[in-house]
Amino acid sequence: MDADERLRLIEKDLAEIITSEELRARISEDRELRGYIGFEPSGRMHIGQVINVLKVIDMTRAGVKFLIFLADWHAKINDKFGGDIEKIWICGDYLRHCFLGLGIDPDRTEFLYASDIVNRSEYWEKVLQISKASSLSRIRRAMTIMGREEDDAELDFSKLIYPPMQVADIFELEVDIAYGGLDQRHAHMLARDAAEKLGWKKPVAVHSKLIPSLSGSGRMDTAQKKMSKSDPRSSIVVDDPPETIAEKMSMAFCPQSEVQDNPVLAIAELLIFPSRGTFRLNRPGKYGGDVLFSEYSELENAYASGKIHPKDLKENTARELSEMLEPVRDHFEKNPDPKRRIEELLLGGEK
């Protein structure tokens, strides 16, 4: 695979790249690139996170060695599982198995916990340097990366440590590409600004779109209207059985002919087309019959023009998604313990 092919594969389906020129320059270097994405072990994996998995697979195919960073200390700061690190590790192991079930290449991917690096004095020196290079207001603005409001720091000072730690992760791991959803943009831009002030190598920041909440709720802020595991009604979990996926999809926000912030169309655009290449609409002949869409734009135009009823879109999206996630369910049938342990935690009321 030449440099242009690698660049196309990395860029495919991304919402933004900061910057494309820097990414092209890194690819042209005669060395293996290192990519990174951070996940806070905080519950079951929902389909919004599968977007990230698909892109990590693309990047590893393009020759990038990828670090999947399981941010256990960050989850502790963010009060996940009551701050119990042992429970956070149980969730981290479950997430690792989700990645494997979704087809991550274990030879091109490394799983790393924050606990693996926080005992290094050099790491905390970076946290201090980043903090000194950043204003308090800038750190507060970056708190949305952890699903928090700026005012939350008034109740718990540790929340202000989270953004400098996330930025320090990037530099301690010496990554070329920092990847995440658009909700992680604040952290990645903070890293690039700190790098410029401190004379460090800037990470290329690449971001994917977010799937809106199934309920269609949320204000205009990107992080607030995304799918979230904290509201079971708003999300689909990667190991949900087909009947649960169908039930949740049937209740999804999906107004007739409306495409803006439509979570059902977003699932088709961001998950089904990238992973399966097509979308098959099955319906009775009296309602238009079966249609095979080879491009997302065709499906969107057909829905916008009223040629597809919301019920048909929901039912077919649920079927396509369920088929796409079948390898995850198969993986947990063969490896049941990680799923059993996280379910026991959540049944016990842990969040």
mmCIF file of C-alpha atoms in Angstrom:
data_model
loop_
_atom_site.group_PDB
_atom_site.id
_atom_site.type_symbol
_atom_site.label_atom_id
_atom_site.label_comp_id
_atom_site.label_asym_id
_atom_site.label_seq_id
_atom_site.Cartn_x
_atom_site.Cartn_y
_atom_site.Cartn_z
ATOM 1 C CA MET A 1 0.000 0.000 0.000
ATOM 2 C CA ASP A 2 1.546 3.302 -1.097
ATOM 3 C CA ALA A 3 1.386 6.597 0.813
ATOM 4 C CA ASP A 4 -1.654 7.893 -1.095
ATOM 5 C CA GLU A 5 -3.624 4.700 -0.451
ATOM 6 C CA ARG A 6 -2.723 4.815 3.247
ATOM 7 C CA LEU A 7 -3.817 8.454 3.450
ATOM 8 C CA ARG A 8 -7.159 7.725 1.751
ATOM 9 C CA LEU A 9 -7.852 4.836 4.124
ATOM 10 C CA ILE A 10 -7.076 6.933 7.206
ATOM 11 C CA GLU A 11 -9.100 9.912 5.974
ATOM 12 C CA LYS A 12 -12.150 7.847 4.945
ATOM 13 C CA ASP A 13 -15.337 8.796 6.841
ATOM 14 C CA LEU A 14 -13.579 11.249 9.199
ATOM 15 C CA ALA A 15 -15.305 14.479 10.226
ATOM 16 C CA GLU A 16 -12.070 16.481 10.443
ATOM 17 C CA ILE A 17 -8.282 16.214 10.348
ATOM 18 C CA ILE A 18 -6.018 18.756 12.028
ATOM 19 C CA THR A 19 -4.148 18.974 9.795
ATOM 20 C CA SER A 20 -4.220 17.007 6.531
ATOM 21 C CA GLU A 21 -0.834 18.410 5.566
ATOM 22 C CA GLU A 22 0.722 17.182 8.802
ATOM 23 C CA LEU A 23 -0.870 13.756 8.372
ATOM 24 C CA ARG A 24 0.511 13.450 4.841
ATOM 25 C CA ALA A 25 3.953 14.467 6.089
ATOM 26 C CA ARG A 26 3.888 11.838 8.858
ATOM 27 C CA ILE A 27 2.836 9.127 6.406
ATOM 28 C CA SER A 28 5.726 10.052 4.108
ATOM 29 C CA GLU A 29 8.241 9.396 6.904
ATOM 30 C CA ASP A 30 10.000 6.064 6.690
ATOM 31 C CA ARG A 31 8.792 4.685 10.045
ATOM 32 C CA GLU A 32 5.823 3.094 11.751
ATOM 33 C CA LEU A 33 3.237 5.623 12.931
ATOM 34 C CA ARG A 34 1.629 5.366 16.357
ATOM 35 C CA GLY A 35 -2.038 6.143 16.858
ATOM 36 C CA TYR A 36 -4.002 6.504 20.073
ATOM 37 C CA ILE A 37 -7.579 6.561 21.279
ATOM 38 C CA GLY A 38 -8.638 6.768 24.912
ATOM 39 C CA PHE A 39 -11.651 5.007 26.420
ATOM 40 C CA GLU A 40 -12.869 5.562 29.954
ATOM 41 C CA PRO A 41 -14.042 2.188 31.351
ATOM 42 C CA SER A 42 -17.433 3.309 32.587
ATOM 43 C CA GLY A 43 -20.024 0.796 31.403
ATOM 44 C CA ARG A 44 -21.081 -1.355 28.481
ATOM 45 C CA MET A 45 -19.920 -0.373 24.996
ATOM 46 C CA HIS A 46 -22.618 1.333 22.914
ATOM 47 C CA ILE A 47 -22.757 1.508 19.137
ATOM 48 C CA GLY A 48 -21.594 5.124 19.064
ATOM 49 C CA GLN A 49 -18.183 3.800 20.092
ATOM 50 C CA VAL A 50 -18.192 1.283 17.246
ATOM 51 C CA ILE A 51 -17.517 4.198 14.877
ATOM 52 C CA ASN A 52 -14.147 4.512 16.602
ATOM 53 C CA VAL A 53 -13.477 0.793 16.343
ATOM 54 C CA LEU A 54 -14.130 0.804 12.587
ATOM 55 C CA LYS A 55 -11.729 3.708 12.115
ATOM 56 C CA VAL A 56 -9.042 2.079 14.272
ATOM 57 C CA ILE A 57 -9.335 -0.976 12.007
ATOM 58 C CA ASP A 58 -8.903 1.291 8.957
ATOM 59 C CA MET A 59 -5.811 2.892 10.452
ATOM 60 C CA THR A 60 -4.188 -0.396 11.406
ATOM 61 C CA ARG A 61 -4.775 -1.598 7.841
ATOM 62 C CA ALA A 62 -3.010 1.582 6.727
ATOM 63 C CA GLY A 63 0.039 0.557 8.737
ATOM 64 C CA VAL A 64 -0.566 2.505 11.952
ATOM 65 C CA LYS A 65 0.295 0.776 15.231
ATOM 66 C CA PHE A 66 -2.606 1.645 17.510
ATOM 67 C CA LEU A 67 -2.752 2.121 21.271
ATOM 68 C CA ILE A 68 -6.166 1.632 22.839
ATOM 69 C CA PHE A 69 -5.796 3.457 26.118
ATOM 70 C CA LEU A 70 -8.116 2.262 28.871
ATOM 71 C CA ALA A 71 -8.184 5.327 31.090
ATOM 72 C CA ASP A 72 -8.805 3.744 34.479
ATOM 73 C CA TRP A 73 -7.413 6.612 36.574
ATOM 74 C CA HIS A 74 -9.504 9.036 34.559
ATOM 75 C CA ALA A 75 -12.597 6.915 35.220
ATOM 76 C CA LYS A 76 -11.747 7.061 38.932
ATOM 77 C CA ILE A 77 -11.557 10.877 38.792
ATOM 78 C CA ASN A 78 -14.889 10.880 36.941
ATOM 79 C CA ASP A 79 -16.519 8.830 39.736
ATOM 80 C CA LYS A 80 -17.227 5.793 37.571
ATOM 81 C CA PHE A 81 -18.103 2.660 39.557
ATOM 82 C CA GLY A 82 -17.812 4.774 42.684
ATOM 83 C CA GLY A 83 -14.121 5.284 41.953
ATOM 84 C CA ASP A 84 -13.412 1.597 42.702
ATOM 85 C CA ILE A 85 -10.377 0.769 40.542
ATOM 86 C CA GLU A 86 -10.965 -2.999 40.731
ATOM 87 C CA LYS A 87 -14.441 -2.567 39.265
ATOM 88 C CA ILE A 88 -13.092 -0.181 36.624
ATOM 89 C CA TRP A 89 -10.616 -2.893 35.584
ATOM 90 C CA ILE A 90 -13.469 -5.387 35.190
ATOM 91 C CA CYS A 91 -15.106 -2.913 32.811
ATOM 92 C CA GLY A 92 -11.797 -2.391 30.993
ATOM 93 C CA ASP A 93 -11.476 -6.127 30.350
ATOM 94 C CA TYR A 94 -15.049 -6.189 29.000
ATOM 95 C CA LEU A 95 -14.219 -3.298 26.620
ATOM 96 C CA ARG A 96 -11.106 -5.134 25.422
ATOM 97 C CA HIS A 97 -13.243 -8.120 24.501
ATOM 98 C CA CYS A 98 -15.711 -5.844 22.689
ATOM 99 C CA PHE A 99 -12.847 -4.561 20.545
ATOM 100 C CA LEU A 100 -11.707 -8.091 19.777
ATOM 101 C CA GLY A 101 -15.250 -9.168 18.918
ATOM 102 C CA LEU A 102 -15.569 -6.239 16.520
ATOM 103 C CA GLY A 103 -12.494 -7.385 14.606
ATOM 104 C CA ILE A 104 -9.561 -5.379 15.957
ATOM 105 C CA ASP A 105 -6.232 -6.816 14.764
ATOM 106 C CA PRO A 106 -4.431 -7.873 17.971
ATOM 107 C CA ASP A 107 -1.088 -7.856 16.152
ATOM 108 C CA ARG A 108 -1.465 -4.168 15.229
ATOM 109 C CA THR A 109 -3.166 -3.036 18.433
ATOM 110 C CA GLU A 110 -1.951 -2.657 22.011
ATOM 111 C CA PHE A 111 -4.219 -2.275 25.029
ATOM 112 C CA LEU A 112 -2.774 -0.106 27.767
ATOM 113 C CA TYR A 113 -4.177 1.121 31.082
ATOM 114 C CA ALA A 114 -3.428 4.493 32.630
ATOM 115 C CA SER A 115 -2.203 2.474 35.615
ATOM 116 C CA ASP A 116 0.638 1.277 33.385
ATOM 117 C CA ILE A 117 2.099 4.777 33.046
ATOM 118 C CA VAL A 118 1.081 6.811 36.112
ATOM 119 C CA ASN A 119 3.942 5.465 38.215
ATOM 120 C CA ARG A 120 6.424 7.299 35.985
ATOM 121 C CA SER A 121 7.746 10.592 37.356
ATOM 122 C CA GLU A 122 8.127 11.815 33.762
ATOM 123 C CA TYR A 123 4.380 11.467 33.271
ATOM 124 C CA TRP A 124 3.515 13.738 36.190
ATOM 125 C CA GLU A 125 6.166 16.197 35.070
ATOM 126 C CA LYS A 126 4.280 16.416 31.762
ATOM 127 C CA VAL A 127 0.996 16.955 33.622
ATOM 128 C CA LEU A 128 2.628 19.863 35.462
ATOM 129 C CA GLN A 129 4.176 21.352 32.312
ATOM 130 C CA ILE A 130 0.869 21.157 30.422
ATOM 131 C CA SER A 131 -0.959 22.742 33.354
ATOM 132 C CA LYS A 132 1.514 25.624 33.464
ATOM 133 C CA ALA A 133 1.134 26.116 29.705
ATOM 134 C CA SER A 134 -2.695 26.281 29.952
ATOM 135 C CA SER A 135 -5.013 28.843 31.516
ATOM 136 C CA LEU A 136 -7.629 27.849 34.069
ATOM 137 C CA SER A 137 -10.419 28.939 31.724
ATOM 138 C CA ARG A 138 -9.000 26.740 28.964
ATOM 139 C CA ILE A 139 -8.879 23.727 31.286
ATOM 140 C CA ARG A 140 -12.475 24.380 32.348
ATOM 141 C CA ARG A 141 -13.635 24.486 28.728
ATOM 142 C CA ALA A 142 -11.965 21.130 28.119
ATOM 143 C CA MET A 143 -13.974 19.441 30.879
ATOM 144 C CA THR A 144 -16.689 18.533 28.374
ATOM 145 C CA ILE A 145 -14.376 15.688 27.255
ATOM 146 C CA MET A 146 -15.380 13.847 30.425
ATOM 147 C CA GLY A 147 -19.088 14.598 30.109
ATOM 148 C CA ARG A 148 -18.887 17.326 32.740
ATOM 149 C CA GLU A 149 -19.863 20.964 32.942
ATOM 150 C CA GLU A 150 -17.339 23.671 33.827
ATOM 151 C CA ASP A 151 -19.043 24.272 37.187
ATOM 152 C CA ASP A 152 -18.454 20.667 38.289
ATOM 153 C CA ALA A 153 -14.916 21.630 39.282
ATOM 154 C CA GLU A 154 -16.408 23.765 42.036
ATOM 155 C CA LEU A 155 -17.509 20.567 43.793
ATOM 156 C CA ASP A 156 -14.434 18.427 43.151
ATOM 157 C CA PHE A 157 -11.033 19.896 42.287
ATOM 158 C CA SER A 158 -9.790 16.568 40.861
ATOM 159 C CA LYS A 159 -12.002 17.171 37.809
ATOM 160 C CA LEU A 160 -9.597 19.940 36.756
ATOM 161 C CA ILE A 161 -6.717 17.450 36.709
ATOM 162 C CA TYR A 162 -8.459 15.285 34.115
ATOM 163 C CA PRO A 163 -7.780 17.412 30.974
ATOM 164 C CA PRO A 164 -4.027 17.871 31.672
ATOM 165 C CA MET A 165 -3.785 14.127 32.357
ATOM 166 C CA GLN A 166 -5.479 13.254 29.068
ATOM 167 C CA VAL A 167 -3.122 15.563 27.222
ATOM 168 C CA ALA A 168 -0.122 14.112 29.095
ATOM 169 C CA ASP A 169 -1.232 10.622 27.986
ATOM 170 C CA ILE A 170 -0.762 11.661 24.375
ATOM 171 C CA PHE A 171 2.787 12.884 24.895
ATOM 172 C CA GLU A 172 3.852 10.136 27.294
ATOM 173 C CA LEU A 173 2.753 7.537 24.730
ATOM 174 C CA GLU A 174 4.609 9.414 21.953
ATOM 175 C CA VAL A 175 1.768 9.150 19.475
ATOM 176 C CA ASP A 176 1.609 10.649 16.000
ATOM 177 C CA ILE A 177 -2.191 10.538 15.674
ATOM 178 C CA ALA A 178 -4.668 11.367 18.447
ATOM 179 C CA TYR A 179 -8.050 9.989 17.472
ATOM 180 C CA GLY A 180 -11.530 10.275 18.964
ATOM 181 C CA GLY A 181 -15.041 11.526 18.400
ATOM 182 C CA LEU A 182 -15.742 15.215 17.939
ATOM 183 C CA ASP A 183 -16.440 15.374 21.675
ATOM 184 C CA GLN A 184 -12.695 14.892 22.259
ATOM 185 C CA ARG A 185 -11.708 17.888 20.147
ATOM 186 C CA HIS A 186 -11.114 20.152 23.172
ATOM 187 C CA ALA A 187 -8.508 17.768 24.595
ATOM 188 C CA HIS A 188 -6.704 17.277 21.302
ATOM 189 C CA MET A 189 -6.566 21.004 20.581
ATOM 190 C CA LEU A 190 -5.291 21.594 24.120
ATOM 191 C CA ALA A 191 -2.542 19.067 23.350
ATOM 192 C CA ARG A 192 -1.603 20.820 20.118
ATOM 193 C CA ASP A 193 -1.520 24.236 21.827
ATOM 194 C CA ALA A 194 0.608 22.887 24.680
ATOM 195 C CA ALA A 195 2.978 21.263 22.189
ATOM 196 C CA GLU A 196 3.498 24.571 20.423
ATOM 197 C CA LYS A 197 4.264 26.379 23.695
ATOM 198 C CA LEU A 198 6.522 23.628 25.045
ATOM 199 C CA GLY A 199 8.347 22.801 21.821
ATOM 200 C CA TRP A 200 6.986 19.243 21.655
ATOM 201 C CA LYS A 201 5.859 17.292 18.591
ATOM 202 C CA LYS A 202 2.240 18.127 17.771
ATOM 203 C CA PRO A 203 -0.129 15.187 17.452
ATOM 204 C CA VAL A 204 -2.270 15.089 14.329
ATOM 205 C CA ALA A 205 -5.842 15.262 15.635
ATOM 206 C CA VAL A 206 -8.469 13.256 13.760
ATOM 207 C CA HIS A 207 -12.135 13.063 14.709
ATOM 208 C CA SER A 208 -15.237 11.114 13.749
ATOM 209 C CA LYS A 209 -18.852 12.195 13.829
ATOM 210 C CA LEU A 210 -21.048 11.217 16.767
ATOM 211 C CA ILE A 211 -24.297 9.247 16.621
ATOM 212 C CA PRO A 212 -27.123 11.275 18.179
ATOM 213 C CA SER A 213 -29.117 9.925 21.094
ATOM 214 C CA LEU A 214 -31.906 7.580 20.009
ATOM 215 C CA SER A 215 -34.300 9.798 21.929
ATOM 216 C CA GLY A 216 -33.363 12.797 19.797
ATOM 217 C CA SER A 217 -32.856 14.822 22.982
ATOM 218 C CA GLY A 218 -30.026 17.173 23.787
ATOM 219 C CA ARG A 219 -29.083 20.736 23.100
ATOM 220 C CA MET A 220 -27.020 21.816 20.130
ATOM 221 C CA ASP A 221 -23.691 21.139 21.831
ATOM 222 C CA THR A 222 -22.097 18.097 20.157
ATOM 223 C CA ALA A 223 -21.194 16.312 23.388
ATOM 224 C CA GLN A 224 -24.647 16.787 24.898
ATOM 225 C CA LYS A 225 -26.740 15.290 22.105
ATOM 226 C CA LYS A 226 -24.563 12.237 21.446
ATOM 227 C CA MET A 227 -25.552 8.662 22.253
ATOM 228 C CA SER A 228 -24.672 7.834 25.860
ATOM 229 C CA LYS A 229 -24.555 4.629 27.874
ATOM 230 C CA SER A 230 -25.789 6.551 30.928
ATOM 231 C CA ASP A 231 -29.317 6.547 29.434
ATOM 232 C CA PRO A 232 -30.232 2.993 28.337
ATOM 233 C CA ARG A 233 -33.193 4.321 26.314
ATOM 234 C CA SER A 234 -30.887 6.500 24.214
ATOM 235 C CA SER A 235 -28.363 3.862 23.182
ATOM 236 C CA ILE A 236 -27.871 0.388 21.768
ATOM 237 C CA VAL A 237 -25.199 -1.799 23.350
ATOM 238 C CA VAL A 238 -22.891 -3.814 21.090
ATOM 239 C CA ASP A 239 -23.891 -7.132 22.688
ATOM 240 C CA ASP A 240 -27.636 -6.440 22.755
ATOM 241 C CA PRO A 241 -29.627 -9.358 21.260
ATOM 242 C CA PRO A 242 -31.465 -8.737 17.964
ATOM 243 C CA GLU A 243 -34.867 -8.410 19.652
ATOM 244 C CA THR A 244 -33.545 -5.727 22.010
ATOM 245 C CA ILE A 245 -31.999 -3.818 19.118
ATOM 246 C CA ALA A 246 -35.326 -3.977 17.260
ATOM 247 C CA GLU A 247 -37.249 -2.788 20.306
ATOM 248 C CA LYS A 248 -34.932 0.154 20.992
ATOM 249 C CA MET A 249 -34.889 1.138 17.320
ATOM 250 C CA SER A 250 -38.682 1.062 17.131
ATOM 251 C CA MET A 251 -38.804 3.814 19.767
ATOM 252 C CA ALA A 252 -36.061 5.952 18.194
ATOM 253 C CA PHE A 253 -36.597 9.569 17.160
ATOM 254 C CA CYS A 254 -37.168 9.409 13.398
ATOM 255 C CA PRO A 255 -39.614 12.015 12.039
ATOM 256 C CA GLN A 256 -40.977 11.454 8.546
ATOM 257 C CA SER A 257 -38.643 12.891 5.864
ATOM 258 C CA GLU A 258 -36.403 14.593 8.466
ATOM 259 C CA VAL A 259 -32.684 13.882 8.086
ATOM 260 C CA GLN A 260 -31.078 16.445 10.421
ATOM 261 C CA ASP A 261 -29.980 14.828 13.718
ATOM 262 C CA ASN A 262 -31.892 11.673 12.834
ATOM 263 C CA PRO A 263 -30.211 8.881 14.844
ATOM 264 C CA VAL A 264 -31.563 6.086 12.653
ATOM 265 C CA LEU A 265 -30.079 7.612 9.501
ATOM 266 C CA ALA A 266 -26.876 8.355 11.432
ATOM 267 C CA ILE A 267 -26.532 4.654 12.271
ATOM 268 C CA ALA A 268 -26.889 3.820 8.581
ATOM 269 C CA GLU A 269 -24.382 6.487 7.547
ATOM 270 C CA LEU A 270 -21.731 5.970 10.226
ATOM 271 C CA LEU A 271 -21.944 2.233 10.909
ATOM 272 C CA ILE A 272 -23.781 0.200 8.300
ATOM 273 C CA PHE A 273 -22.372 1.688 5.104
ATOM 274 C CA PRO A 274 -18.742 1.835 6.356
ATOM 275 C CA SER A 275 -18.842 -1.761 7.629
ATOM 276 C CA ARG A 276 -21.139 -3.467 5.113
ATOM 277 C CA GLY A 277 -20.889 -1.286 2.008
ATOM 278 C CA THR A 278 -24.603 -1.415 1.211
ATOM 279 C CA PHE A 279 -27.997 -1.079 2.884
ATOM 280 C CA ARG A 280 -30.827 -3.417 1.947
ATOM 281 C CA LEU A 281 -34.368 -2.135 2.497
ATOM 282 C CA ASN A 282 -36.824 -5.020 2.686
ATOM 283 C CA ARG A 283 -40.534 -4.174 2.521
ATOM 284 C CA PRO A 284 -43.734 -5.449 0.880
ATOM 285 C CA GLY A 285 -44.216 -4.745 -2.805
ATOM 286 C CA LYS A 286 -47.285 -2.603 -2.149
ATOM 287 C CA TYR A 287 -45.046 -0.169 -0.242
ATOM 288 C CA GLY A 288 -42.372 -0.003 -2.925
ATOM 289 C CA GLY A 289 -40.656 -3.387 -2.613
ATOM 290 C CA ASP A 290 -37.060 -4.185 -1.774
ATOM 291 C CA VAL A 291 -34.284 -1.704 -2.579
ATOM 292 C CA LEU A 292 -30.512 -2.110 -2.333
ATOM 293 C CA PHE A 293 -28.702 1.173 -1.660
ATOM 294 C CA SER A 294 -25.008 1.296 -2.530
ATOM 295 C CA GLU A 295 -24.418 4.858 -1.259
ATOM 296 C CA TYR A 296 -25.634 6.556 1.904
ATOM 297 C CA SER A 297 -26.663 9.645 -0.065
ATOM 298 C CA GLU A 298 -29.168 7.515 -2.007
ATOM 299 C CA LEU A 299 -30.792 6.320 1.216
ATOM 300 C CA GLU A 300 -30.895 9.814 2.699
ATOM 301 C CA ASN A 301 -32.442 11.316 -0.444
ATOM 302 C CA ALA A 302 -35.065 8.583 -0.589
ATOM 303 C CA TYR A 303 -36.021 9.177 3.044
ATOM 304 C CA ALA A 304 -36.023 12.972 2.696
ATOM 305 C CA SER A 305 -38.365 12.754 -0.283
ATOM 306 C CA GLY A 306 -40.857 10.584 1.605
ATOM 307 C CA LYS A 307 -40.174 7.397 -0.363
ATOM 308 C CA ILE A 308 -39.324 5.471 2.820
ATOM 309 C CA HIS A 309 -41.633 5.285 5.830
ATOM 310 C CA PRO A 310 -39.976 5.702 9.280
ATOM 311 C CA LYS A 311 -41.195 2.239 10.325
ATOM 312 C CA ASP A 312 -39.476 0.620 7.340
ATOM 313 C CA LEU A 313 -36.271 2.589 7.968
ATOM 314 C CA LYS A 314 -36.217 1.586 11.642
ATOM 315 C CA GLU A 315 -36.938 -2.097 11.030
ATOM 316 C CA ASN A 316 -34.322 -2.441 8.307
ATOM 317 C CA THR A 317 -31.703 -0.455 10.200
ATOM 318 C CA ALA A 318 -32.256 -2.716 13.216
ATOM 319 C CA ARG A 319 -31.818 -5.811 11.039
ATOM 320 C CA GLU A 320 -28.667 -4.523 9.325
ATOM 321 C CA LEU A 321 -27.173 -3.420 12.650
ATOM 322 C CA SER A 322 -27.984 -6.714 14.332
ATOM 323 C CA GLU A 323 -26.254 -8.610 11.527
ATOM 324 C CA MET A 324 -23.255 -6.303 11.767
ATOM 325 C CA LEU A 325 -22.921 -6.924 15.517
ATOM 326 C CA GLU A 326 -23.339 -10.696 15.317
ATOM 327 C CA PRO A 327 -19.539 -11.306 15.659
ATOM 328 C CA VAL A 328 -19.601 -9.516 19.041
ATOM 329 C CA ARG A 329 -22.400 -11.726 20.318
ATOM 330 C CA ASP A 330 -20.534 -14.786 19.018
ATOM 331 C CA HIS A 331 -17.352 -13.627 20.760
ATOM 332 C CA PHE A 332 -19.104 -13.352 24.114
ATOM 333 C CA GLU A 333 -20.739 -16.749 23.674
ATOM 334 C CA LYS A 334 -17.209 -18.176 23.469
ATOM 335 C CA ASN A 335 -15.846 -15.811 26.158
ATOM 336 C CA PRO A 336 -18.761 -15.252 28.559
ATOM 337 C CA ASP A 337 -16.919 -14.199 31.721
ATOM 338 C CA PRO A 338 -16.126 -10.527 30.842
ATOM 339 C CA LYS A 339 -19.759 -9.866 29.918
ATOM 340 C CA ARG A 340 -21.050 -11.706 32.972
ATOM 341 C CA ARG A 341 -18.806 -9.682 35.297
ATOM 342 C CA ILE A 342 -19.809 -6.279 33.870
ATOM 343 C CA GLU A 343 -23.492 -7.253 33.973
ATOM 344 C CA GLU A 344 -23.130 -8.246 37.637
ATOM 345 C CA LEU A 345 -21.578 -4.848 38.392
ATOM 346 C CA LEU A 346 -24.329 -2.970 36.610
ATOM 347 C CA LEU A 347 -27.100 -5.076 38.153
ATOM 348 C CA GLY A 348 -25.618 -4.092 41.493
ATOM 349 C CA GLY A 349 -26.358 -0.468 40.649
ATOM 350 C CA GLU A 350 -22.799 0.588 39.797
ATOM 351 C CA LYS A 351 -22.332 3.370 37.235
#
